[in-house]
Coordinates of C-alpha atoms and ligand atoms in Angstrom, one line a residue:
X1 CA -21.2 -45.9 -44.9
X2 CA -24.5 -44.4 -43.2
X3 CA -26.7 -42.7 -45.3
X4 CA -26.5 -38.9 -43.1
X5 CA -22.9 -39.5 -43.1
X6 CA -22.6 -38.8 -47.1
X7 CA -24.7 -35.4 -46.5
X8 CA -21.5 -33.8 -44.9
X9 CA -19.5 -32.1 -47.8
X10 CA -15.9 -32.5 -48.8
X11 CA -13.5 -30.4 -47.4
X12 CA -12.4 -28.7 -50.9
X13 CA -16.0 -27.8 -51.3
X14 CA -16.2 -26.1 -48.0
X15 CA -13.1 -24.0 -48.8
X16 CA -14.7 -22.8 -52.1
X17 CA -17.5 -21.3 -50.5
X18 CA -17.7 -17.3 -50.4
X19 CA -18.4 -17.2 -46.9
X20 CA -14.9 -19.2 -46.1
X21 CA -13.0 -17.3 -48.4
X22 CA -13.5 -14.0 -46.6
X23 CA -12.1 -15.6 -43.7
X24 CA -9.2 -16.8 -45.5
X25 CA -8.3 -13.5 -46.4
X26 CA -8.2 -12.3 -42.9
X27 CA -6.8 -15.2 -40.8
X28 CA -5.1 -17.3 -43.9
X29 CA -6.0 -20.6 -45.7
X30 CA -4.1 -23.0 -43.4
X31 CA -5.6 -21.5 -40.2
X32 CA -9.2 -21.7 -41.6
X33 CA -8.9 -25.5 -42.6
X34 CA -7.7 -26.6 -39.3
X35 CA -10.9 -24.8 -37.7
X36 CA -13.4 -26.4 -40.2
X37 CA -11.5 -29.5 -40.2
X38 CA -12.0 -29.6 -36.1
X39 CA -15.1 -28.9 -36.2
X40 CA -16.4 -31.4 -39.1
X41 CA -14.5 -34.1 -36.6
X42 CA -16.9 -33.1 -34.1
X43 CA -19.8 -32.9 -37.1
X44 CA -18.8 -36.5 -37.9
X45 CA -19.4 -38.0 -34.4
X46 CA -22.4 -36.3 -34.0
X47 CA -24.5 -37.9 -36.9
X48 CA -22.5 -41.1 -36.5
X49 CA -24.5 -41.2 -32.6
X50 CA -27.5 -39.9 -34.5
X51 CA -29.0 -41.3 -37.5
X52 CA -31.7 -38.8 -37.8
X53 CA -29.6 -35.5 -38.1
X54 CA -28.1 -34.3 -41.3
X55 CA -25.7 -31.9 -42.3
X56 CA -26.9 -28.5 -42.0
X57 CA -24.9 -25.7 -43.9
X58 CA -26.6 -23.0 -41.6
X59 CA -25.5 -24.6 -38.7
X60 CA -22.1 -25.6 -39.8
X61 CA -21.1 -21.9 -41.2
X62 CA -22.6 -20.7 -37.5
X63 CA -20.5 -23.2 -35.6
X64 CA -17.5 -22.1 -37.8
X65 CA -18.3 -18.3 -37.9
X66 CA -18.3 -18.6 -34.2
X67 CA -14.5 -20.4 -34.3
X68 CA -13.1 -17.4 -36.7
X69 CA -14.4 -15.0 -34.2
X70 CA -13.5 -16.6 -31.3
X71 CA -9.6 -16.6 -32.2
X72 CA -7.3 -13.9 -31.2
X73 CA -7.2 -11.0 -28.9
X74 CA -9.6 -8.6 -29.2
X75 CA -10.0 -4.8 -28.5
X76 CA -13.3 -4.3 -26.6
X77 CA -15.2 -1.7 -25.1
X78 CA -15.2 -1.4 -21.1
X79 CA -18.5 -0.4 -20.5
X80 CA -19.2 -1.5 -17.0
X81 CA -17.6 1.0 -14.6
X82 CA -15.4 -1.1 -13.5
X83 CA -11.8 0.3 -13.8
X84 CA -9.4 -2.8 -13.1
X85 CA -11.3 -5.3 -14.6
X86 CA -9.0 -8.2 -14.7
X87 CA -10.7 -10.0 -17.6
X88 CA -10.6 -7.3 -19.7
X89 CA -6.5 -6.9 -19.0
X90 CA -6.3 -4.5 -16.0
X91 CA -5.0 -0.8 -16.3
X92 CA -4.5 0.5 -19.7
X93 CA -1.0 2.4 -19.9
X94 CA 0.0 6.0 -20.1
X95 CA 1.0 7.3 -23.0
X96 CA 4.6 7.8 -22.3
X97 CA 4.5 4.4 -21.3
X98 CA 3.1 3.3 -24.5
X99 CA 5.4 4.9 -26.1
X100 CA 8.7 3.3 -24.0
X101 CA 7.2 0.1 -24.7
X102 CA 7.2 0.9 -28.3
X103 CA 10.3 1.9 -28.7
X104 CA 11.7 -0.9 -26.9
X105 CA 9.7 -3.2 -29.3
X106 CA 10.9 -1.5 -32.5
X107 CA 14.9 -0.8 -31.6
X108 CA 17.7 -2.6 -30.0
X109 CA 18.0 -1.0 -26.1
X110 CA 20.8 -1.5 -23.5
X111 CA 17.8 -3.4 -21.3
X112 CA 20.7 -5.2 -19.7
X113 CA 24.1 -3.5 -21.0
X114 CA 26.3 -1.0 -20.0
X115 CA 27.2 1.8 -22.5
X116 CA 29.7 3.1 -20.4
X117 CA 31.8 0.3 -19.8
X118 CA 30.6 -2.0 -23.3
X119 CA 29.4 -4.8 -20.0
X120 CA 26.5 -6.8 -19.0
X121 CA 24.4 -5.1 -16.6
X122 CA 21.1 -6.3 -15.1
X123 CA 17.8 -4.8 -16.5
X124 CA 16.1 -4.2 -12.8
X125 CA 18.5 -0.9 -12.6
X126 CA 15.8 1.1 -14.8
X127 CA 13.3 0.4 -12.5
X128 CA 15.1 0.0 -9.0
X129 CA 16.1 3.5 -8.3
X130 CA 12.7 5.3 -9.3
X131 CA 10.8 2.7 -7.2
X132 CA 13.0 3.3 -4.4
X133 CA 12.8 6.7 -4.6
X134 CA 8.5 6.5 -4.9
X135 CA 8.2 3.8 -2.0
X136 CA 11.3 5.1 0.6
X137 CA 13.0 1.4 0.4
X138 CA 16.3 0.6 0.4
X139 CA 16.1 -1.6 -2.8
X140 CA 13.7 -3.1 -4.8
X141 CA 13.0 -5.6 -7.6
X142 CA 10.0 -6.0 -10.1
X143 CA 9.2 -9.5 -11.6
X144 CA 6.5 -10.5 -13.6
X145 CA 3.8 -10.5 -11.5
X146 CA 2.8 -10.1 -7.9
X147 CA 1.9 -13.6 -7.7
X148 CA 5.6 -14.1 -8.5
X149 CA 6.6 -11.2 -5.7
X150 CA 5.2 -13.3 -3.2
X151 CA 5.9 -16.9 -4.7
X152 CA 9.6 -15.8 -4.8
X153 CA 10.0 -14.1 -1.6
X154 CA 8.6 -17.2 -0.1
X155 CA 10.8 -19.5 -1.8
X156 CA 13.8 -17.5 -1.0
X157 CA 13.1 -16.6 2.6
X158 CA 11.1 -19.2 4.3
X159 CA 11.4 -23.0 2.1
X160 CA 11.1 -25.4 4.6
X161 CA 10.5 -23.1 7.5
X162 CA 7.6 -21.3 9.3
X163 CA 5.3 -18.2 8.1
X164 CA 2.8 -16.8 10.5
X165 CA -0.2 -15.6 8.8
X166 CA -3.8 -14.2 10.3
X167 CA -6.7 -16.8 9.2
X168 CA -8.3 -13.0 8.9
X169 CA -6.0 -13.2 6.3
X170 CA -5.5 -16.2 4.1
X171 CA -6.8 -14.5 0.8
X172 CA -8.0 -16.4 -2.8
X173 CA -7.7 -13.3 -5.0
X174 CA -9.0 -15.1 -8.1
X175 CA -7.4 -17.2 -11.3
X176 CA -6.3 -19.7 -8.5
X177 CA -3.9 -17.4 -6.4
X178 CA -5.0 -18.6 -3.1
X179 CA -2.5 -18.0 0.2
X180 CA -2.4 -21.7 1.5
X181 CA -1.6 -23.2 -1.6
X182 CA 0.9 -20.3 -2.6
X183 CA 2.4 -21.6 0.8
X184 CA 3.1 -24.7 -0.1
X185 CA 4.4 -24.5 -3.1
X186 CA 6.8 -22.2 -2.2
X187 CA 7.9 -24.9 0.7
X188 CA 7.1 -22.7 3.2
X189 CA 5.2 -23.9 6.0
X190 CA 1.6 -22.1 7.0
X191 CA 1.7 -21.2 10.8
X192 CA -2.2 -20.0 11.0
X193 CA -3.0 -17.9 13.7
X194 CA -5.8 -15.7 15.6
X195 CA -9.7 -16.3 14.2
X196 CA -11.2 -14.9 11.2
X197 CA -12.9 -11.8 12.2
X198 CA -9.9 -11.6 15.3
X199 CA -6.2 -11.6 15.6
X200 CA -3.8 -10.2 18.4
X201 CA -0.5 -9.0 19.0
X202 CA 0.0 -12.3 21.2
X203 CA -1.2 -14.5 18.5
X204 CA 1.6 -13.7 16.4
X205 CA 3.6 -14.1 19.2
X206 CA 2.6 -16.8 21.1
X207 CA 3.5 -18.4 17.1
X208 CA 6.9 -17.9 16.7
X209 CA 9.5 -21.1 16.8
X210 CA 12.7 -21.1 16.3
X211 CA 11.5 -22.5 12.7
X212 CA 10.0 -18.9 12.1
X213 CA 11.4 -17.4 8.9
X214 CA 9.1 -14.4 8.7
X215 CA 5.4 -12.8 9.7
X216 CA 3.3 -12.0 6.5
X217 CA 0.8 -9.9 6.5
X218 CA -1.8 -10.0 3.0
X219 CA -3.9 -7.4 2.2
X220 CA -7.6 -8.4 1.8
X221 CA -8.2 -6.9 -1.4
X222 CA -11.0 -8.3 -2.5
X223 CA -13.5 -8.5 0.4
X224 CA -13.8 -6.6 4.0
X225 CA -14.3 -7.9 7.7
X226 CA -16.6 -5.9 9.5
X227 CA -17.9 -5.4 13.2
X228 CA -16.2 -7.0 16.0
X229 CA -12.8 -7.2 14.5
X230 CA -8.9 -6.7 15.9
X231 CA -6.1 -7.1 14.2
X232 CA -2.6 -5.3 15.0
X233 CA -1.1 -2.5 13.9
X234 CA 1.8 -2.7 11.1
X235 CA 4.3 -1.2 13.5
X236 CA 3.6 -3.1 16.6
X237 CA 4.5 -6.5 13.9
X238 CA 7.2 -4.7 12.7
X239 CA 8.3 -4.5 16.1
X240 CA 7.5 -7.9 17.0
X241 CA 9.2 -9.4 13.7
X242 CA 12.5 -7.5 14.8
X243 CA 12.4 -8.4 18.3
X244 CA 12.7 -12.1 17.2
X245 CA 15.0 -11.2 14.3
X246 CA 12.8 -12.4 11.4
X247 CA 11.4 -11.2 8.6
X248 CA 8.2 -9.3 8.4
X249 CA 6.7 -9.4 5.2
X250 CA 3.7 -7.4 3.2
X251 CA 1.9 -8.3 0.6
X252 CA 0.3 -5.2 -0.4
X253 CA -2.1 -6.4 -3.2
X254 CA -3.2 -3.3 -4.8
X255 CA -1.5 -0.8 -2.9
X256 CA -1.1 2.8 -4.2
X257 CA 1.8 5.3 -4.3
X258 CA -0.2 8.2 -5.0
X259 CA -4.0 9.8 -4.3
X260 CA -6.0 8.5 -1.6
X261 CA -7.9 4.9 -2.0
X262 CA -10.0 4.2 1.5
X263 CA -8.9 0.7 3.1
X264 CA -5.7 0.0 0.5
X265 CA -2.5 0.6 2.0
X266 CA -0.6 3.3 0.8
X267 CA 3.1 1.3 0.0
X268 CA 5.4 4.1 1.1
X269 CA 3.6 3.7 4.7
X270 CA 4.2 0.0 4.5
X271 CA 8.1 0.7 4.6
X272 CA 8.1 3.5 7.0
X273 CA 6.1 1.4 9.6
X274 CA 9.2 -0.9 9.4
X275 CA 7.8 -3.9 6.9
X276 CA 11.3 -5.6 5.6
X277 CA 9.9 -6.4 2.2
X278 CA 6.6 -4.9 0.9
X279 CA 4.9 -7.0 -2.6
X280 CA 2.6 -5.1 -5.0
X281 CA 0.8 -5.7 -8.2
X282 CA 2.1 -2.9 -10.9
X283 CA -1.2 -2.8 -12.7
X284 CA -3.8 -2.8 -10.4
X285 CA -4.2 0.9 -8.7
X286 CA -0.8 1.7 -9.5
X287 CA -1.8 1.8 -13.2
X288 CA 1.5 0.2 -15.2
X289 CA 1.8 -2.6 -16.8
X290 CA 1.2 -6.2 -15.8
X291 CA 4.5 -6.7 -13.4
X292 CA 5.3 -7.7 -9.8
X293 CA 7.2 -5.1 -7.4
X294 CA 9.4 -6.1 -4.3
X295 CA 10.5 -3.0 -2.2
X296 CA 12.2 -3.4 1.4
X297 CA 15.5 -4.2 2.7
X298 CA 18.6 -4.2 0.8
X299 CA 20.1 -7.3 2.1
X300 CA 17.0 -8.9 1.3
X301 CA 16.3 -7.6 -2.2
X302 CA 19.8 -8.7 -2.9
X303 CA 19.3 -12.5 -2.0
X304 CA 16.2 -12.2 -4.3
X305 CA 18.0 -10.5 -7.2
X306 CA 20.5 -13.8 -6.9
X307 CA 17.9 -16.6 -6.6
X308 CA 17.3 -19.2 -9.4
X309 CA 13.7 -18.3 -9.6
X310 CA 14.4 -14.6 -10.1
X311 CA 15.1 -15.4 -13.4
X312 CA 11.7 -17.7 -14.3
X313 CA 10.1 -14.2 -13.1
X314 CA 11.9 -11.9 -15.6
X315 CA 9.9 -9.3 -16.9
X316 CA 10.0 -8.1 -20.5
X317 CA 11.9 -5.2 -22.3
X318 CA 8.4 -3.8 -23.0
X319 CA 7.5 -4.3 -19.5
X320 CA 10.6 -2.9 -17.8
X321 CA 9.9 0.3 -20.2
X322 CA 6.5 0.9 -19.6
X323 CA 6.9 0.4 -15.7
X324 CA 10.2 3.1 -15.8
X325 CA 7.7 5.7 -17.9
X326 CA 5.0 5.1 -15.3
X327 CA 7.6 5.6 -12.2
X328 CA 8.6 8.9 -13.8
X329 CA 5.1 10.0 -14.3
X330 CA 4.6 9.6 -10.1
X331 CA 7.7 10.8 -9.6
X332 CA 7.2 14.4 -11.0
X333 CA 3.7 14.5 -9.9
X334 CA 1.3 13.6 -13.1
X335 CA -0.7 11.1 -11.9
X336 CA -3.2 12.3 -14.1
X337 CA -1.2 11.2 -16.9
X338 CA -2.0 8.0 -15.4
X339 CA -5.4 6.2 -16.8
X340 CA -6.3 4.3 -14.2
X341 CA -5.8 7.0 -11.5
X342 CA -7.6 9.7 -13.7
X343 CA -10.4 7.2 -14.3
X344 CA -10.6 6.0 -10.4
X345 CA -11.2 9.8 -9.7
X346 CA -13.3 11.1 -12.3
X347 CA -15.6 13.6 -11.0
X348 CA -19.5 13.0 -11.1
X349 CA -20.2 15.9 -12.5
X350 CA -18.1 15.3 -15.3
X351 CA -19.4 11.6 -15.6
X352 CA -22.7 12.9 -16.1
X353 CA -22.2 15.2 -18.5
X354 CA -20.5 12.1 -20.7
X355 CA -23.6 10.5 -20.0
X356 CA -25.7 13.3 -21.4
X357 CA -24.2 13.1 -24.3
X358 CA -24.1 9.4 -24.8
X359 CA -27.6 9.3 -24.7
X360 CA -28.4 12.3 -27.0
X361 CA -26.0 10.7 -29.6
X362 CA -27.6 7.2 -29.0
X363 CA -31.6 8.5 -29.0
X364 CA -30.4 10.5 -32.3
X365 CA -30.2 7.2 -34.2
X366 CA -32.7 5.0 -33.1
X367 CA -36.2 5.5 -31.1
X368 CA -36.1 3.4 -27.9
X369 CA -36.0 4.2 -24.0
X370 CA -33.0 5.8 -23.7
X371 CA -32.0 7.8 -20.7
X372 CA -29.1 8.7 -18.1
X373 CA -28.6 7.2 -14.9
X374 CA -26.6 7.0 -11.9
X375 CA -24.7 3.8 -11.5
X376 CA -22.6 1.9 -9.2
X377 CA -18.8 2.4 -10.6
X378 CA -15.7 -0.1 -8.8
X379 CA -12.0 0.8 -8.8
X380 CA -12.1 -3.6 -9.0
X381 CA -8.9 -5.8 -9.9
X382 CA -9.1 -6.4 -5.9
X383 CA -8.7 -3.2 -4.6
X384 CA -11.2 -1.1 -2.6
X385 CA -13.4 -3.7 -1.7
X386 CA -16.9 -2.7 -0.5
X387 CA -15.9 0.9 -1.5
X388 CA -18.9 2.0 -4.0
X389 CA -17.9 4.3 -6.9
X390 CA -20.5 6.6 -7.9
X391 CA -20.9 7.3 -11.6
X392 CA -23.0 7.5 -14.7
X393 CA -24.1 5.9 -17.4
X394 CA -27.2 5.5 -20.0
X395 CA -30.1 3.3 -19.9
X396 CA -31.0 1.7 -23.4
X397 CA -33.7 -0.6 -23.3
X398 CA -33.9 -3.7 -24.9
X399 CA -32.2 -7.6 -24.6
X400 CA -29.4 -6.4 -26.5
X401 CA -26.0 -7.7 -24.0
X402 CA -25.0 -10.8 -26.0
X403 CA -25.7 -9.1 -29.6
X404 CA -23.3 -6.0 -27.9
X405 CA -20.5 -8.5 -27.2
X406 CA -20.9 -9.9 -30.7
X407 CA -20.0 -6.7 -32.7
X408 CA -16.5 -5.9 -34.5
X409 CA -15.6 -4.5 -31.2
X410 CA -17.3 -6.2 -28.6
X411 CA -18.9 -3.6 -26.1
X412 CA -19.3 -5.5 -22.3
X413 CA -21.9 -3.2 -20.2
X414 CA -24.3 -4.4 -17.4
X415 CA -28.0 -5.5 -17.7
X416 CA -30.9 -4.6 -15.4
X417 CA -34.3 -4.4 -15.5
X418 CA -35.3 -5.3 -19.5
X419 CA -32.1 -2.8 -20.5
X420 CA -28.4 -2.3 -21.0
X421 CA -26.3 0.2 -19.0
X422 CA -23.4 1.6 -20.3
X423 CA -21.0 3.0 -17.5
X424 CA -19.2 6.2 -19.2
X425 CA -16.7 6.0 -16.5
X426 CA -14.1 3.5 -18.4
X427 CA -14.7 4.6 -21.4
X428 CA -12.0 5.7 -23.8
X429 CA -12.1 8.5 -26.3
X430 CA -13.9 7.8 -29.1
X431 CA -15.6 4.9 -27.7
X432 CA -19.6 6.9 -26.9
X433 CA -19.5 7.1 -30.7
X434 CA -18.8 3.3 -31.5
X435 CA -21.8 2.4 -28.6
X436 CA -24.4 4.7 -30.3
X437 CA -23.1 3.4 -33.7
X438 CA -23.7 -0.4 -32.5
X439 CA -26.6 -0.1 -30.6
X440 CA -28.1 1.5 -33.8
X441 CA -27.3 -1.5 -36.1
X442 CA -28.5 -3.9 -33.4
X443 CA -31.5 -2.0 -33.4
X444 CA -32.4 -2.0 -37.3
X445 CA -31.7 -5.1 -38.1
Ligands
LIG1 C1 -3.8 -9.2 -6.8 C2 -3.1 -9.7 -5.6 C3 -2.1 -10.7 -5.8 C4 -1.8 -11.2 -7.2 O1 -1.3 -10.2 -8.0 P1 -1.2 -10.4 -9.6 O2 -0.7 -9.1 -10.1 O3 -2.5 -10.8 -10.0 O4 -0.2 -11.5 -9.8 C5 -1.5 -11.2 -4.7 N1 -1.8 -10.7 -3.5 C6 -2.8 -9.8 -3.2 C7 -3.1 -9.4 -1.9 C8 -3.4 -9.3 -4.3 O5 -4.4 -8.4 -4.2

């Protein structure tokens, strides 16, 4: 054996250190010898390529430290103003949808049986009325996501035939969800028309086969077309669709049922300008949980509550109950119940104030540059693109990101300038006093 190899220690010794055993405790002894075991595989083909290095127990209980912490799903502190922020899971729920979701967690519930009759029912008829009554459709069906909306309305309605699309319009929205591809996996075939920046009436038109299943149109949620730019109106491809007797379809994206969000289309207009099916994300702006809603056309919905892949989209008991609490909530007028909503439009002068304090509670405990600022705020989660949201937050100055995302509870803020901002716009309550409480340790150690 080479000489640095013998310098790496025996597993049972590593397990008796004090430093391991704390992590035992919390993530069990099994668990904890898989991650040091990994990681002295890697250790061992290391010195094996390098004769000079040796085993370092520093570097080892870092590189394993760094594995404990690494595992599981955190709770972390949104600190960057940014209110759908899909990498930190999107809306957080109401309360009473919290507490559906809880329920359905903790008891049995007739999610697909009928008390009345002692039968089978399906578990969409929670949802369906409340979203029918919110959007003005016919009929409606939630899935898993919106990514499955669309995927599944395309396999259903155009496999193996024709969907006209606006190049203005063939969207990536991010974690691979890009139109084209979409397209043809679904089967469908991509008919592109118009230019990017300009599409007509006779585009769409000028497109349709008798292999035409449908005209889509997609919301560009994440980015905006400006200056010399056409494209038509819902109604007049509403009419068009009709006229030819296919399908015109809406992917929505964001979309909101309640409030008033510049440049995102407001779903219940979607219908009543005469789309046949409209998709939409449940927790982007609409502020549920993570969940996919189809709204149009009963004869439609009903081939999609019937198809094979319906069933690969299912959504959860938890999600079915959180989405039926957050329908209620619109329907009797408390969107301010709603999180995301009552975070989206937040006033300034109350975002300052919460900045005030932030940064009187934070220069109480350590002497730095502290002060408040105003920021730029997003709704995000592909929704109001371009749309500014001014807010607040507090300046603390110092290199201090990376050690912020390294606490107990990770706080993610912005950086600029030699500081850290915190945005006080998605915080929760509670949180100012865990920010001023980690910036201090960071700061006397
Ligand atoms: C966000 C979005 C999707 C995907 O929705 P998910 O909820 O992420 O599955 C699809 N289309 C548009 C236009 C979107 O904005």
């Amino acid at each position: 054996m080479k000489e640095n190899m013998k310098t790496i220690p025996a597993m049972d010794m590593i397990l008796s250190q004090d430093w391991v055993c704390s992590w035992i405790a919390r993530l069990g002894r099994a668990y904890v010898k898989d991650i040091i075991s990994r990681n002295l595989q890697i250790l061992r083909s290391r010195l094996k390529d390098n004769d000079s290095e040796i085993f370092s127990w520093e570097e080892f209980r870092r590189t394993c430290i760094k594995s404990f912490t690494h595992s599981g799903l955190k709770r972390v502190i949104n600190a960057t103003g940014v209110v759908i922020h899909t990498n930190l899971g999107r809306s957080l729920l109401p309360e009473e949808a919290i507490n559906a979701a809880e329920t359905s967690a903790k008891y049995y519930t007739a999610i697909e049986y009928d008390t009345e009759n002692g039968t089978r029912a399906g578990r969409n008829i929670h949802v369906e009325g409340l979203i029918c009554s919110l959007t003005g459709a016919e009929s409606a069906l939630a899935v898993n996501n919106n990514a499955g909306a669309v995927m599944l309305c395309l396999y259903a309605f155009a496999h193996g035939r024709e969907v006209i699309v606006s190049r203005g319009e063939l969207v990536e929205i991010g974690g691979a969800f890009r139109l084209p591809d979409i397209m043809s996996l679904s089967g469908a075939k991509l008919s592109e028309v118009g230019t990017t920046n300009r599409t007509y009436l006779k585009d769409y038109e000028a497109a349709i086969t008798p292999d035409t299943s449908m005209i889509m149109k997609v919301h560009r949620s994440n980015f905006r077309i400006t200056g010399f730019t056409h494209e038509p109106e819902r109604k007049e491809l509403a009419e068009l669709a009709h006229s030819h007797n296919i399908i015109f379809m809406d992917d929505a994206g964001s979309g909101y049922a309640a409030g008033n969000f510049p440049g995102e289309p407001e779903i219940r207009q979607c219908i009543h300008d005469g789309a046949d099916i409209v998709t939409f994300s449940g927790d982007k702006i609409f502020g549920g949980p993570q969940s996919g809603i189809i709204a149009g056309r009963r004869d439609l919905i009903d081939r999609l509550k019937h198809h094979p892949m319906n069933r690969a989209l299912r959504p959860g008991k938890m999600t079915i109950a959180a989405l039926e609490a957050t329908l209620r909530l619109y329907l009797n007028g408390e969107y301010g119940r709603i999180p995301t909503i009552r975070m989206l439009s937040t006033d300034t002068d109350t975002l300052r104030h919460n900045a005030e304090e932030l940064a009187r509670e934070i220069s109480r405990l350590i002497r730095a540059e502290v002060h408040v600022i105003e920021t730029d705020d997003a709704s995000g989660g592909g929704s109001c693109p371009g749309e500014m949201l001014k807010g607040w937050g507090v300046f603390v100055r110092g290199n201090i990101q990376a050690e912020l995302r390294s606490m107990d509870i990770p706080v993610i803020c912005t950086a600029k300038d030699g500081g850290v901002i915190f945005h006080v716009r998605t915080l929760q309550e509670g949180e100012a006093k865990i920010i001023a409480e980690s910036v201090a340790k960071i700061f006397s150690e």
